[in-house]
Coordinates of C-alpha atoms in Angstrom, one line a residue:
Chain A
M18 CA 0.0 0.0 0.0
L19 CA 1.3 3.4 -0.9
P20 CA 1.9 6.0 1.8
G21 CA -1.1 8.2 2.2
E22 CA -3.5 5.7 0.6
P23 CA -6.5 4.4 2.5
P24 CA -6.7 0.8 3.2
N25 CA -7.2 -1.0 0.0
P26 CA -10.8 -2.3 -0.2
L27 CA -9.9 -4.4 -3.2
G28 CA -7.6 -6.7 -1.5
D29 CA -10.2 -9.2 -0.4
D30 CA -10.5 -11.2 -3.6
A31 CA -12.8 -13.8 -2.2
R32 CA -15.2 -11.2 -1.0
E33 CA -15.1 -9.4 -4.3
L34 CA -15.9 -12.6 -6.2
A35 CA -18.7 -13.5 -3.7
L36 CA -20.1 -10.0 -4.2
V37 CA -20.0 -10.4 -8.0
R38 CA -21.6 -13.8 -7.8
A39 CA -24.4 -12.4 -5.5
I40 CA -25.1 -9.6 -8.0
R41 CA -25.2 -12.0 -10.9
S42 CA -27.5 -14.3 -9.1
G43 CA -30.0 -11.6 -8.8
D44 CA -29.2 -9.8 -5.6
R45 CA -29.2 -6.4 -7.1
A46 CA -29.3 -4.8 -3.7
R47 CA -25.6 -5.5 -3.4
W48 CA -24.9 -2.9 -6.1
G49 CA -24.7 -0.2 -3.4
E50 CA -22.2 -2.1 -1.4
L51 CA -20.1 -2.7 -4.5
L52 CA -20.1 0.9 -5.6
S53 CA -19.7 2.3 -2.2
R54 CA -16.5 0.2 -1.7
Y55 CA -14.9 1.4 -4.9
Q56 CA -16.2 4.9 -5.5
D57 CA -13.4 6.7 -3.8
R58 CA -10.8 4.8 -5.8
L59 CA -12.5 5.1 -9.1
Y60 CA -12.9 8.8 -8.5
A61 CA -9.2 9.2 -7.6
V62 CA -8.3 7.5 -10.9
C63 CA -10.5 9.8 -12.8
F64 CA -9.3 12.9 -10.9
R65 CA -5.7 12.2 -11.3
T66 CA -5.9 11.1 -14.9
L67 CA -7.6 14.3 -15.7
G68 CA -4.6 16.1 -14.2
G69 CA -6.0 17.3 -10.9
G70 CA -7.0 20.8 -10.1
N71 CA -10.3 22.7 -10.5
R72 CA -10.9 21.6 -14.1
A73 CA -10.3 18.0 -13.3
Q74 CA -12.6 18.3 -10.2
Q75 CA -15.4 19.6 -12.4
H76 CA -15.2 16.7 -14.8
A77 CA -13.9 13.9 -12.7
A78 CA -17.2 13.4 -10.9
D79 CA -19.1 13.2 -14.2
L80 CA -16.6 10.8 -15.8
C81 CA -16.6 8.7 -12.6
H82 CA -20.4 8.7 -12.7
D83 CA -20.3 7.5 -16.3
A84 CA -17.8 4.8 -15.5
M85 CA -19.8 3.5 -12.6
V86 CA -22.9 3.3 -14.8
K87 CA -20.8 1.3 -17.3
I88 CA -19.5 -1.0 -14.6
M89 CA -23.0 -1.7 -13.3
Q90 CA -24.4 -2.3 -16.7
G91 CA -21.5 -4.4 -17.9
L92 CA -20.8 -6.5 -14.9
D93 CA -22.1 -9.6 -16.7
S94 CA -19.2 -9.1 -19.1
F95 CA -16.6 -9.4 -16.3
D96 CA -15.1 -12.8 -17.0
G97 CA -13.0 -13.1 -13.8
S98 CA -9.7 -13.4 -15.7
S99 CA -8.5 -10.4 -13.8
K100 CA -9.2 -8.8 -10.5
L101 CA -12.5 -7.0 -10.2
S102 CA -10.6 -3.9 -9.2
T103 CA -8.4 -4.0 -12.2
W104 CA -11.4 -4.4 -14.5
M105 CA -13.2 -1.5 -12.8
I106 CA -10.2 0.8 -13.0
R107 CA -9.8 -0.2 -16.7
V108 CA -13.4 1.0 -17.3
A109 CA -12.8 4.2 -15.5
M110 CA -9.4 4.8 -17.2
N111 CA -10.8 4.1 -20.6
T112 CA -13.7 6.5 -19.9
C113 CA -11.3 9.2 -18.9
L114 CA -8.8 8.7 -21.8
S115 CA -11.7 8.6 -24.3
W116 CA -13.0 11.9 -22.9
L117 CA -9.5 13.5 -23.0
R118 CA -8.9 12.5 -26.6
A119 CA -12.3 14.0 -27.5
Q120 CA -11.4 17.2 -25.6
K121 CA -7.8 17.2 -26.7
H122 CA -7.5 20.8 -27.9
R123 CA -9.4 22.2 -25.0
A124 CA -7.3 20.1 -22.6
H125 CA -4.2 21.4 -24.2
A126 CA -5.4 24.9 -23.8
S127 CA -5.8 24.4 -20.2
L128 CA -2.6 22.5 -19.7
D129 CA -0.7 25.3 -21.2
A130 CA -1.1 27.2 -18.0
P131 CA -1.3 24.6 -15.3
H132 CA 0.0 26.8 -12.5
Q133 CA -3.2 28.8 -12.7
T134 CA -5.5 26.0 -12.0
G135 CA -3.2 23.5 -10.5
E136 CA -3.4 21.7 -7.3
G137 CA -2.5 23.8 -4.4
Y138 CA -3.9 26.9 -5.9
S139 CA -7.5 25.9 -5.6
D140 CA -9.5 27.7 -3.0
S141 CA -12.6 25.6 -3.6
G142 CA -12.0 23.4 -0.6
R143 CA -12.9 20.3 -2.6
V144 CA -9.5 19.4 -3.8
S145 CA -7.0 18.7 -1.1
S146 CA -4.1 21.0 -1.3
V147 CA -0.6 19.8 -1.5
L148 CA -0.1 21.2 2.0
D149 CA -2.8 18.9 3.3
S150 CA -1.1 15.9 1.7
L151 CA 1.7 16.1 4.2
P152 CA 1.5 13.1 6.6
A153 CA 1.7 13.9 10.3
G154 CA 4.9 13.5 12.1
E155 CA 7.3 15.0 9.6
P156 CA 10.8 15.4 11.0
S157 CA 11.2 19.1 10.6
A158 CA 9.7 22.3 9.3
A159 CA 12.4 22.6 6.7
S160 CA 11.8 19.1 5.5
N161 CA 8.0 19.8 5.4
V162 CA 8.6 22.8 3.2
E163 CA 10.9 20.9 0.9
R164 CA 8.5 18.0 0.6
T165 CA 5.6 20.4 0.0
E166 CA 7.4 22.1 -2.8
Q167 CA 8.4 18.9 -4.3
R168 CA 4.9 17.5 -4.3
R169 CA 3.5 20.7 -5.7
R170 CA 5.9 20.8 -8.6
V171 CA 5.3 17.1 -9.3
A172 CA 1.5 17.6 -9.2
R173 CA 1.8 20.5 -11.6
A174 CA 4.1 18.7 -13.9
L175 CA 1.7 15.7 -13.9
E176 CA -1.0 18.0 -15.2
G177 CA 1.2 18.9 -18.1
L178 CA 2.0 15.4 -19.3
D179 CA 0.4 13.6 -22.1
P180 CA -2.8 11.9 -21.0
E181 CA -1.4 8.4 -21.7
Q182 CA 1.8 9.2 -19.8
R183 CA -0.3 10.6 -16.9
A184 CA -2.5 7.5 -16.9
I185 CA 0.3 5.1 -16.5
L186 CA 1.9 7.1 -13.7
V187 CA -1.5 7.3 -11.9
L188 CA -1.9 3.5 -12.2
R189 CA 1.6 2.8 -11.0
D190 CA 2.3 5.4 -8.4
L191 CA -1.1 6.5 -7.2
Q192 CA -3.1 3.3 -7.5
G193 CA -0.2 0.9 -6.9
L194 CA -0.9 -1.5 -9.6
E195 CA 1.6 -4.1 -10.7
Y196 CA 2.9 -4.2 -14.3
D197 CA 0.6 -7.0 -15.4
Q198 CA -2.4 -5.2 -13.9
I199 CA -1.4 -2.0 -15.7
A200 CA -1.1 -4.1 -18.8
E201 CA -4.6 -5.4 -18.4
V202 CA -5.9 -2.0 -17.8
L203 CA -4.2 -0.4 -20.7
G204 CA -4.5 -3.5 -22.9
T205 CA -0.8 -3.5 -23.7
P206 CA 2.0 -6.0 -23.2
V207 CA 4.0 -5.8 -19.9
G208 CA 7.1 -4.8 -21.8
T209 CA 5.3 -1.9 -23.4
V210 CA 4.1 -0.9 -20.0
K211 CA 7.7 -0.7 -18.7
S212 CA 8.9 1.1 -21.6
R213 CA 6.0 3.7 -21.4
L214 CA 6.4 4.0 -17.7
F215 CA 10.1 4.9 -17.9
R216 CA 9.4 7.4 -20.7
A217 CA 6.6 8.8 -18.6
R218 CA 8.9 9.2 -15.6
A219 CA 11.5 10.9 -17.9
A220 CA 8.8 13.3 -19.2
L221 CA 7.7 14.0 -15.6
R222 CA 11.3 14.7 -14.7
A223 CA 11.7 17.1 -17.5
A224 CA 8.5 18.8 -16.6
V225 CA 9.5 19.1 -13.0
E226 CA 12.9 20.6 -14.0
T227 CA 11.1 23.1 -16.2
L228 CA 9.1 24.2 -13.2
E229 CA 12.2 24.3 -11.0
R230 CA 13.7 26.9 -13.4
P231 CA 11.6 30.0 -12.8
A232 CA 13.5 32.0 -15.4
A233 CA 12.5 29.5 -18.0
R234 CA 8.9 29.7 -17.2
P235 CA 7.0 32.3 -19.3
D236 CA 5.7 35.2 -17.3
P237 CA 1.9 34.8 -17.1
A238 CA 1.5 38.5 -16.9
Chain B
M1 CA 20.3 9.9 -20.7
N2 CA 22.6 7.7 -22.8
L3 CA 22.4 4.2 -21.4
E4 CA 23.3 2.3 -24.5
R5 CA 27.0 3.0 -24.3
F6 CA 26.9 1.2 -20.9
Q7 CA 25.0 -1.8 -22.5
L8 CA 21.9 -0.9 -20.4
D9 CA 18.3 -0.3 -21.4
E10 CA 15.3 1.4 -20.0
S11 CA 14.1 -1.6 -18.0
D12 CA 17.4 -1.6 -16.1
A13 CA 17.0 2.1 -15.2
L14 CA 13.3 1.6 -14.4
A15 CA 14.1 -1.2 -12.1
F16 CA 16.5 1.0 -10.2
V17 CA 13.9 3.8 -10.0
E18 CA 11.2 1.4 -8.8
G19 CA 13.5 -0.3 -6.3
E20 CA 13.3 -3.7 -7.9
A21 CA 16.0 -6.3 -7.9
L22 CA 18.4 -6.5 -10.8
P23 CA 20.7 -9.2 -11.9
A24 CA 24.2 -8.8 -10.4
D25 CA 26.0 -8.0 -13.7
R26 CA 23.4 -5.5 -14.8
L27 CA 23.4 -3.9 -11.4
A28 CA 27.2 -3.6 -11.6
R29 CA 27.0 -2.0 -15.0
L30 CA 24.4 0.5 -13.8
R31 CA 26.5 1.5 -10.8
H32 CA 29.5 1.9 -13.1
A33 CA 27.4 4.1 -15.4
M34 CA 26.2 6.2 -12.5
R35 CA 29.8 6.7 -11.4
V36 CA 31.1 7.5 -14.9
D37 CA 28.2 9.8 -15.8
P38 CA 26.9 11.8 -12.9
S39 CA 24.0 13.1 -14.9
I40 CA 22.6 9.6 -15.1
A41 CA 22.9 9.2 -11.4
S42 CA 21.2 12.5 -10.7
E43 CA 18.4 11.9 -13.1
L44 CA 17.7 8.4 -11.7
E45 CA 17.7 9.7 -8.2
A46 CA 15.4 12.5 -9.2
M47 CA 13.0 10.0 -10.8
R48 CA 13.0 8.1 -7.5
A49 CA 12.1 11.4 -5.7
D50 CA 9.4 12.1 -8.2
R51 CA 7.9 8.6 -7.6
E52 CA 7.9 9.2 -3.9
A53 CA 6.3 12.6 -4.3
L54 CA 3.5 11.2 -6.5
G55 CA 2.8 8.5 -3.9
G56 CA 2.6 11.2 -1.2
L57 CA -0.1 13.2 -2.9
A58 CA -3.2 13.5 -0.8
P59 CA -5.9 10.9 -1.4
V60 CA -9.1 12.3 -3.0
R61 CA -12.6 11.3 -2.0
A62 CA -15.6 11.0 -4.3
P63 CA -18.3 13.6 -4.0
G64 CA -21.0 12.7 -1.5
D65 CA -23.8 12.6 -4.1
L66 CA -21.9 10.4 -6.6
L67 CA -23.6 7.2 -5.6
S68 CA -27.1 8.7 -5.6
R69 CA -26.4 10.2 -9.0
V70 CA -25.4 6.8 -10.3
E71 CA -28.6 5.3 -8.9
A72 CA -30.7 7.9 -10.4
T73 CA -29.1 7.4 -13.8
L74 CA -29.7 3.7 -13.5
E75 CA -33.2 4.1 -12.4
R76 CA -33.9 6.4 -15.4
Q77 CA -32.2 3.9 -17.7
S78 CA -34.3 1.2 -16.3
L79 CA -37.5 3.2 -16.9
L80 CA -36.4 3.8 -20.5
D81 CA -35.6 0.2 -20.9
A82 CA -38.9 -0.7 -19.5
V83 CA -40.7 1.6 -22.0
A84 CA -38.7 0.1 -24.8
L85 CA -39.5 -3.4 -23.6
N86 CA -43.2 -2.6 -23.3
G87 CA -43.3 -1.1 -26.7
H88 CA -41.6 -4.2 -28.1
A89 CA -43.9 -6.5 -26.2
E90 CA -47.0 -4.6 -27.4
S91 CA -45.8 -4.9 -30.9
L92 CA -45.4 -8.7 -30.4
H93 CA -48.7 -8.9 -28.4
E94 CA -46.9 -10.3 -25.4
P95 CA -47.4 -9.5 -21.9
A96 CA -44.6 -7.2 -20.5
I97 CA -45.2 -8.0 -16.9
G98 CA -42.1 -9.3 -15.3
T99 CA -39.8 -7.7 -17.8
I100 CA -39.5 -4.4 -16.1
P101 CA -36.1 -4.4 -14.4
I102 CA -36.8 -1.5 -12.1
S103 CA -38.1 -3.7 -9.4
T104 CA -34.9 -5.8 -9.3
L105 CA -32.5 -2.8 -9.5
Q106 CA -32.4 -1.6 -5.9
P107 CA -29.0 -0.1 -4.9
R108 CA -28.2 -0.5 -1.3
R109 CA -29.5 2.4 0.7
R110 CA -29.2 2.6 4.4
S111 CA -31.6 4.5 6.5
H112 CA -30.5 7.3 8.7
V113 CA -31.2 5.2 11.9
S114 CA -29.2 2.3 10.7
A115 CA -26.4 4.6 9.6
V116 CA -26.3 6.2 13.0
L117 CA -26.4 2.9 14.8
A118 CA -23.8 1.3 12.7
S119 CA -21.1 2.5 15.0
P120 CA -20.8 0.6 18.3
W121 CA -20.3 3.9 20.1
S122 CA -23.5 5.2 18.6
R123 CA -25.3 2.1 19.9
R124 CA -23.9 2.6 23.3
L125 CA -24.8 6.3 23.4
A126 CA -28.3 5.3 22.3
V127 CA -28.6 2.8 25.1
A128 CA -27.4 5.3 27.6
A129 CA -29.8 7.9 26.3
G130 CA -32.6 5.5 26.6
I131 CA -31.7 4.7 30.2
A132 CA -31.4 8.4 31.0
I133 CA -34.8 9.1 29.5
L134 CA -36.4 6.3 31.5
I135 CA -34.8 7.5 34.8
G136 CA -35.6 11.1 34.1
G137 CA -39.2 10.2 33.3
G138 CA -39.5 8.2 36.5
L139 CA -38.1 11.0 38.6
L140 CA -40.5 13.5 36.8
M141 CA -43.5 11.3 37.6
I142 CA -42.4 10.9 41.2
R143 CA -42.0 14.6 41.6
T144 CA -45.2 15.6 39.8
R145 CA -47.4 12.9 41.4
P146 CA -49.9 14.4 43.9
T147 CA -49.1 13.2 47.3
P148 CA -51.6 13.2 50.1
R149 CA -50.7 16.0 52.4
P150 CA -52.0 16.8 55.9
S151 CA -54.7 19.2 56.2
D152 CA -53.6 22.8 55.9
P153 CA -52.5 24.4 59.2
L154 CA -54.8 27.3 58.6
V155 CA -57.8 25.1 58.2
A156 CA -56.9 23.0 61.1
R157 CA -56.5 26.0 63.3
D158 CA -59.8 27.3 62.2
N159 CA -61.4 23.9 62.9
T160 CA -59.9 23.4 66.3
G161 CA -59.4 26.9 67.5
Q162 CA -55.7 26.3 68.1
T163 CA -52.8 28.1 66.6
S164 CA -50.9 25.1 65.4
G165 CA -49.7 26.5 62.2
P166 CA -47.4 29.6 61.6
S167 CA -49.2 32.4 60.0
D168 CA -48.2 36.0 59.9
V169 CA -51.2 37.1 57.9
P170 CA -54.5 37.6 59.6
T171 CA -56.3 35.3 57.4
R172 CA -59.9 34.4 57.5
L173 CA -61.4 31.5 55.6
I174 CA -64.9 31.8 54.5
A175 CA -67.3 29.3 55.7
D176 CA -70.3 28.4 53.6
T177 CA -73.2 28.7 56.1
R178 CA -75.8 26.8 54.2
P179 CA -78.6 25.8 56.5
P180 CA -78.0 22.3 57.8
A181 CA -80.3 19.6 56.8
R182 CA -83.0 19.0 59.3
G183 CA -82.0 16.6 61.9
S184 CA -78.3 16.7 61.1
G185 CA -75.9 16.4 63.9
D186 CA -73.9 19.6 63.3
G187 CA -74.9 22.3 65.7
P188 CA -78.1 22.9 67.3
A189 CA -80.8 21.7 65.0
T190 CA -83.2 24.4 65.8
P191 CA -86.2 24.2 63.6
P192 CA -87.0 27.4 61.9
P193 CA -89.9 29.3 63.1
R194 CA -93.2 28.5 61.9
G195 CA -94.1 30.3 58.8
V196 CA -90.6 30.5 57.6
E197 CA -90.2 26.9 56.6
S198 CA -91.4 27.3 53.1
A199 CA -89.5 30.6 52.5
P200 CA -86.5 30.1 50.3
V201 CA -83.3 30.5 52.3
P202 CA -80.5 31.8 50.2
D203 CA -76.9 31.1 51.0
P204 CA -75.4 34.0 53.0
I205 CA -71.8 34.1 53.7
A206 CA -70.3 34.3 57.1
V207 CA -66.7 34.3 58.3
A208 CA -65.1 31.9 60.6
T209 CA -62.5 33.9 62.3
N210 CA -59.1 32.7 63.7
D211 CA -59.8 33.6 67.2
A212 CA -63.2 32.2 67.6
P213 CA -64.3 28.6 67.3
A214 CA -67.0 27.7 65.0
A215 CA -70.2 29.0 66.5
P216 CA -73.7 29.6 65.3
A217 CA -73.8 32.5 63.0
V218 CA -76.3 35.2 63.1
A219 CA -79.9 34.3 63.0
E220 CA -79.2 31.2 64.9
R221 CA -77.6 29.5 62.0
A222 CA -75.6 26.4 62.7
P223 CA -72.0 26.8 61.7
A224 CA -70.6 24.9 58.8
A225 CA -67.2 23.7 58.4
P226 CA -64.8 26.5 57.3
M227 CA -63.9 26.4 53.7
A228 CA -60.8 24.4 53.3
L229 CA -58.2 25.0 50.7
D230 CA -59.4 22.1 48.7
E231 CA -62.8 23.8 48.5
A232 CA -61.0 27.0 47.5
V233 CA -59.3 25.1 44.7
R234 CA -62.6 23.7 43.6
L235 CA -64.2 27.2 43.5
A236 CA -61.2 28.7 41.8
R237 CA -61.5 26.1 39.1
Q238 CA -65.2 27.3 38.6
G239 CA -64.0 30.9 38.6
R240 CA -66.0 31.6 41.8
L241 CA -63.2 32.4 44.1
A242 CA -61.9 35.8 45.0
V243 CA -59.7 37.4 47.5
R244 CA -60.8 40.4 49.5
I245 CA -58.2 42.6 51.2
A246 CA -59.6 44.9 53.8
A247 CA -56.8 47.4 54.0
R248 CA -56.4 50.2 56.5
Q249 CA -54.5 52.0 53.9
P250 CA -55.6 50.8 50.5
E251 CA -53.0 52.9 48.8
Q252 CA -50.3 50.7 50.3
A253 CA -52.1 47.6 49.3
Q254 CA -52.5 48.8 45.8
A255 CA -48.8 49.7 45.7
R256 CA -48.0 46.3 46.8
L257 CA -50.1 44.7 44.1
E258 CA -48.7 47.1 41.5
S259 CA -45.3 46.0 42.5
M260 CA -46.3 42.4 41.8
R261 CA -47.7 43.1 38.4
H262 CA -45.9 41.3 35.6
R263 CA -43.6 39.7 38.1
R264 CA -43.9 36.1 39.1
S265 CA -43.9 35.8 42.8
A266 CA -42.8 33.0 44.9
A267 CA -46.2 31.4 44.5
S268 CA -45.9 31.7 40.7
A269 CA -48.8 34.3 40.9
V270 CA -49.1 36.9 38.2
I271 CA -51.0 40.0 39.2
E272 CA -52.7 42.2 36.6
R273 CA -55.2 45.0 37.1
L274 CA -58.6 44.0 36.1
P275 CA -60.4 46.1 33.5
A276 CA -63.1 48.2 34.8
D277 CA -65.9 46.2 33.3
Q278 CA -64.6 43.0 34.6
A279 CA -64.1 44.6 38.1
G280 CA -67.6 45.6 38.0
L281 CA -68.7 42.1 37.4
A282 CA -66.8 40.9 40.5
I283 CA -68.1 43.7 42.6
A284 CA -71.6 43.1 41.5
A285 CA -71.3 39.4 42.4
L286 CA -70.3 40.4 45.8
Q287 CA -73.1 42.9 46.1
R288 CA -75.6 40.3 45.1
Q289 CA -74.4 38.1 47.9
Y290 CA -74.6 40.9 50.4
D291 CA -78.1 41.7 49.4
T292 CA -79.1 38.1 49.6
M293 CA -77.6 37.7 53.0
V294 CA -79.3 40.7 54.4
L295 CA -82.6 39.7 53.0
A296 CA -82.3 36.3 54.6
L297 CA -81.4 37.8 58.0
Q298 CA -84.2 40.3 57.9
T299 CA -86.6 37.6 57.0
Q300 CA -85.5 35.5 59.9
R301 CA -85.5 38.4 62.3
S302 CA -88.9 39.4 61.4
T303 CA -90.2 36.1 62.6
R304 CA -88.6 36.3 66.0
P305 CA -90.4 38.1 68.8
G306 CA -88.6 40.8 70.7
E307 CA -85.9 41.7 68.2
T308 CA -85.2 45.2 67.3
T309 CA -85.0 46.8 64.1
D310 CA -82.9 49.6 65.3
P311 CA -80.7 50.6 62.4
T312 CA -77.9 51.3 64.8
T313 CA -77.6 47.6 65.4
V314 CA -76.9 47.1 61.8
A315 CA -73.7 49.1 62.2
A316 CA -72.6 47.2 65.1
G317 CA -70.9 44.5 63.2
D318 CA -67.3 43.6 63.1
R319 CA -65.7 46.8 61.8
S320 CA -62.5 45.1 61.2
A321 CA -63.9 42.9 58.7
P322 CA -66.4 44.6 56.5
G323 CA -69.1 42.4 55.3
A324 CA -68.2 39.7 57.7
A325 CA -70.7 38.6 60.3
R326 CA -68.8 37.7 63.4
P327 CA -69.8 34.3 64.6
S328 CA -70.9 34.3 68.2
A329 CA -72.9 32.3 70.6
A330 CA -76.5 32.1 70.0
P331 CA -78.0 35.5 71.1
P332 CA -80.5 35.4 73.8
A333 CA -83.9 36.8 73.3
G334 CA -83.9 40.5 73.1
V335 CA -80.3 40.8 71.8
P336 CA -80.3 42.5 68.5
V337 CA -79.2 40.5 65.6
L338 CA -76.1 41.8 63.8
I339 CA -76.4 42.5 60.2
P340 CA -73.1 42.8 58.5
E341 CA -72.0 45.9 56.8
R342 CA -72.2 46.5 53.1
P343 CA -69.4 44.3 52.0
V344 CA -68.0 46.0 49.0
Y345 CA -66.2 49.3 49.1
A346 CA -63.8 48.4 46.5
D347 CA -61.0 50.8 45.7
D348 CA -59.5 48.6 43.0
V349 CA -59.7 45.1 41.6
Y350 CA -56.9 43.0 40.4
A351 CA -56.7 39.6 38.9
A352 CA -54.1 37.1 40.0
R353 CA -53.1 34.1 37.8
V354 CA -52.1 31.4 40.2
Q355 CA -51.4 27.8 40.0
L356 CA -54.5 25.8 40.7
D357 CA -53.6 24.0 43.8
E358 CA -53.7 24.6 47.6
A359 CA -50.1 25.7 47.7
G360 CA -50.7 28.3 45.1
L361 CA -53.8 29.7 46.7
R362 CA -52.3 29.8 50.2
A363 CA -49.2 31.6 48.9
L364 CA -51.4 34.1 47.0
L365 CA -53.3 34.9 50.2
R366 CA -50.1 35.5 52.0
A367 CA -48.5 37.5 49.2
V368 CA -51.2 40.0 48.4
A369 CA -51.9 41.5 51.8
L370 CA -49.7 43.5 54.2
S371 CA -49.4 42.3 57.7
T372 CA -51.8 45.0 58.9
D373 CA -54.5 44.0 56.4
A374 CA -57.0 41.3 56.5
A375 CA -57.1 39.0 53.5
E376 CA -59.6 36.3 52.9
F377 CA -61.2 34.1 50.3
I378 CA -64.7 34.9 49.4
V379 CA -67.1 33.0 47.3
L380 CA -68.7 34.5 44.2
D381 CA -72.1 33.3 43.3
L382 CA -71.3 33.8 39.7
P383 CA -68.0 33.4 38.0
A384 CA -66.2 36.6 37.7
D385 CA -65.1 35.7 34.2
A386 CA -61.8 37.6 34.6
P387 CA -59.4 37.5 31.7
P388 CA -56.2 35.6 32.3
A389 CA -53.2 37.6 33.0
L390 CA -50.6 36.7 30.4
D391 CA -46.9 37.1 30.8
A392 CA -43.9 35.5 29.2
E393 CA -43.5 33.0 32.0
S394 CA -47.0 31.7 31.6
V395 CA -46.4 31.2 27.9
L396 CA -42.9 29.8 28.1
W397 CA -44.0 27.0 30.3
W398 CA -40.9 24.9 29.7
R399 CA -38.9 27.5 31.6
S400 CA -40.7 26.6 34.8
P401 CA -39.8 23.6 36.8
A402 CA -41.8 20.4 36.4
A403 CA -43.5 21.0 39.7
A404 CA -45.1 24.2 38.2
W405 CA -46.7 22.4 35.4
L406 CA -50.1 22.7 36.9
P407 CA -53.4 24.2 35.8
R408 CA -53.7 27.9 36.5
A409 CA -56.7 29.9 37.5
V410 CA -57.6 33.6 37.6
V411 CA -58.6 34.9 41.0
P412 CA -59.9 38.4 41.4
V413 CA -58.2 40.3 44.2
I414 CA -60.5 43.1 45.6
V415 CA -59.0 45.9 47.7
E416 CA -61.3 47.8 49.9
R417 CA -60.9 50.2 52.7
A418 CA -61.3 48.8 56.1
R419 CA -63.5 50.7 58.4

């Protein structure tokens, strides 16, 4: 489990399968239990895949809603070859990526100025700020500030990445999926996943370095 | 990052960033590359830091209404599917019953009560609250249950002629001097004179004083038991109870009552000045009683030989208590019969809103009169129909203690000048 992540509700495979079997056998009242167990995680996938920030907040709820409807309507197509969580994340991720491709030009227009809508600059109260993401019990104030700045830069840089690169980083670093699970979600071989993941890390590093050089950043004014 | 010149590829670098195990030879080559090319080392370390930073981002939570929105969408979709199915079934002339999926699609929804009781601490708090309510209810019932009390000391003193109870108010309790039934054991059962038997005898009032035992009233009337507080409560419930204050200085009595206006006293009594028309009703009721009593006395006196009609004897009553016929022993023949003074010389009339029980009436009697005045309960033959005195405390009942949750009554308080 990654630091800062809530206890993984998807770890209980037997319970997941029992839940799916009950729903398939006609116990439709278990739908609520299924969705309430996974709604936070699915929403996090959508929110981070969209890049975070106010704009992502506005659309993540709608896309997560659409993904959950697809999941409920398509549960009969779940063949059990993968984990239920992987299958649900795949549905959510595909929903988000499809939407991002459809909105590509508008997304690019927004991502050109990520620092204006990025995480940490939102005053809506809905999105947790980077400052809030600090775990309790940090060793020192200086370390806190350094970590805060690092996370802020990384979050901002994540917004500027290509959606596919952002998606694979979300699946790996934020959702903690293994390579084979990421391969199932994205529908690509494991080797491709590793290659894309390394390139995504390199792109993220380049974006962070860009943000770390204030002189290189165009003046928004 | 040029890894090829060290015979490395992206998977080796990725494994280092991810913290995964590498074969020994490849790990050695990677370490060599990091020593030879510091940019590779710094970039791989920075990737590790980026990975940790991404993992440290705050978790996000779904909006609270997300699940309900999904349910609503599914319900709508089910309805649309049902319409489509019905349309298809009608076209095929097949029954559509049983094909509507809405009845089977019931997302789990917890009630508010079950949501609250889901926590073990909530269940414990609920049990504790239930026990507290039961105990509180029991205590409330115990406190508000009417308990049998010994007879009022004032009444007991009047009955026995002893001063067993403390009282700093010269209080008189009115006794209803209805003529006793013929042959009853109370008092001398003197038959009325001949010729008067058929005459209707109204109910005059008489006063049983503190310092005199119950004695035959004027006109040889047998004394009745003085009105107890429970009788006063009954009359107050009928609106036929009033308080008369015979004040030597009515201005001081009025000032005292004025000071009690709109202020809840210790007896929870609220004093309000009675409107003029209502005051007139109360006074008229007293006047009717006086007239009736005088008529009865004169009727009886006229049937007794040797009695005088000297008007001076009329004014020989108890001056200290206007309108009150002082009980005395049966007058011998030739002794003039005392006719009480005109009872009402009211200077002002107030209305007291008191709690309808013995304690409330007793406290009212003690509260309204100065120590030099005489206060007494009097009986009205007709309800005074006084308006209730309203104040904030009588409306905001929950601000009162539970013991004060009793019915309330309006009792006129008549101030008149003692002569």
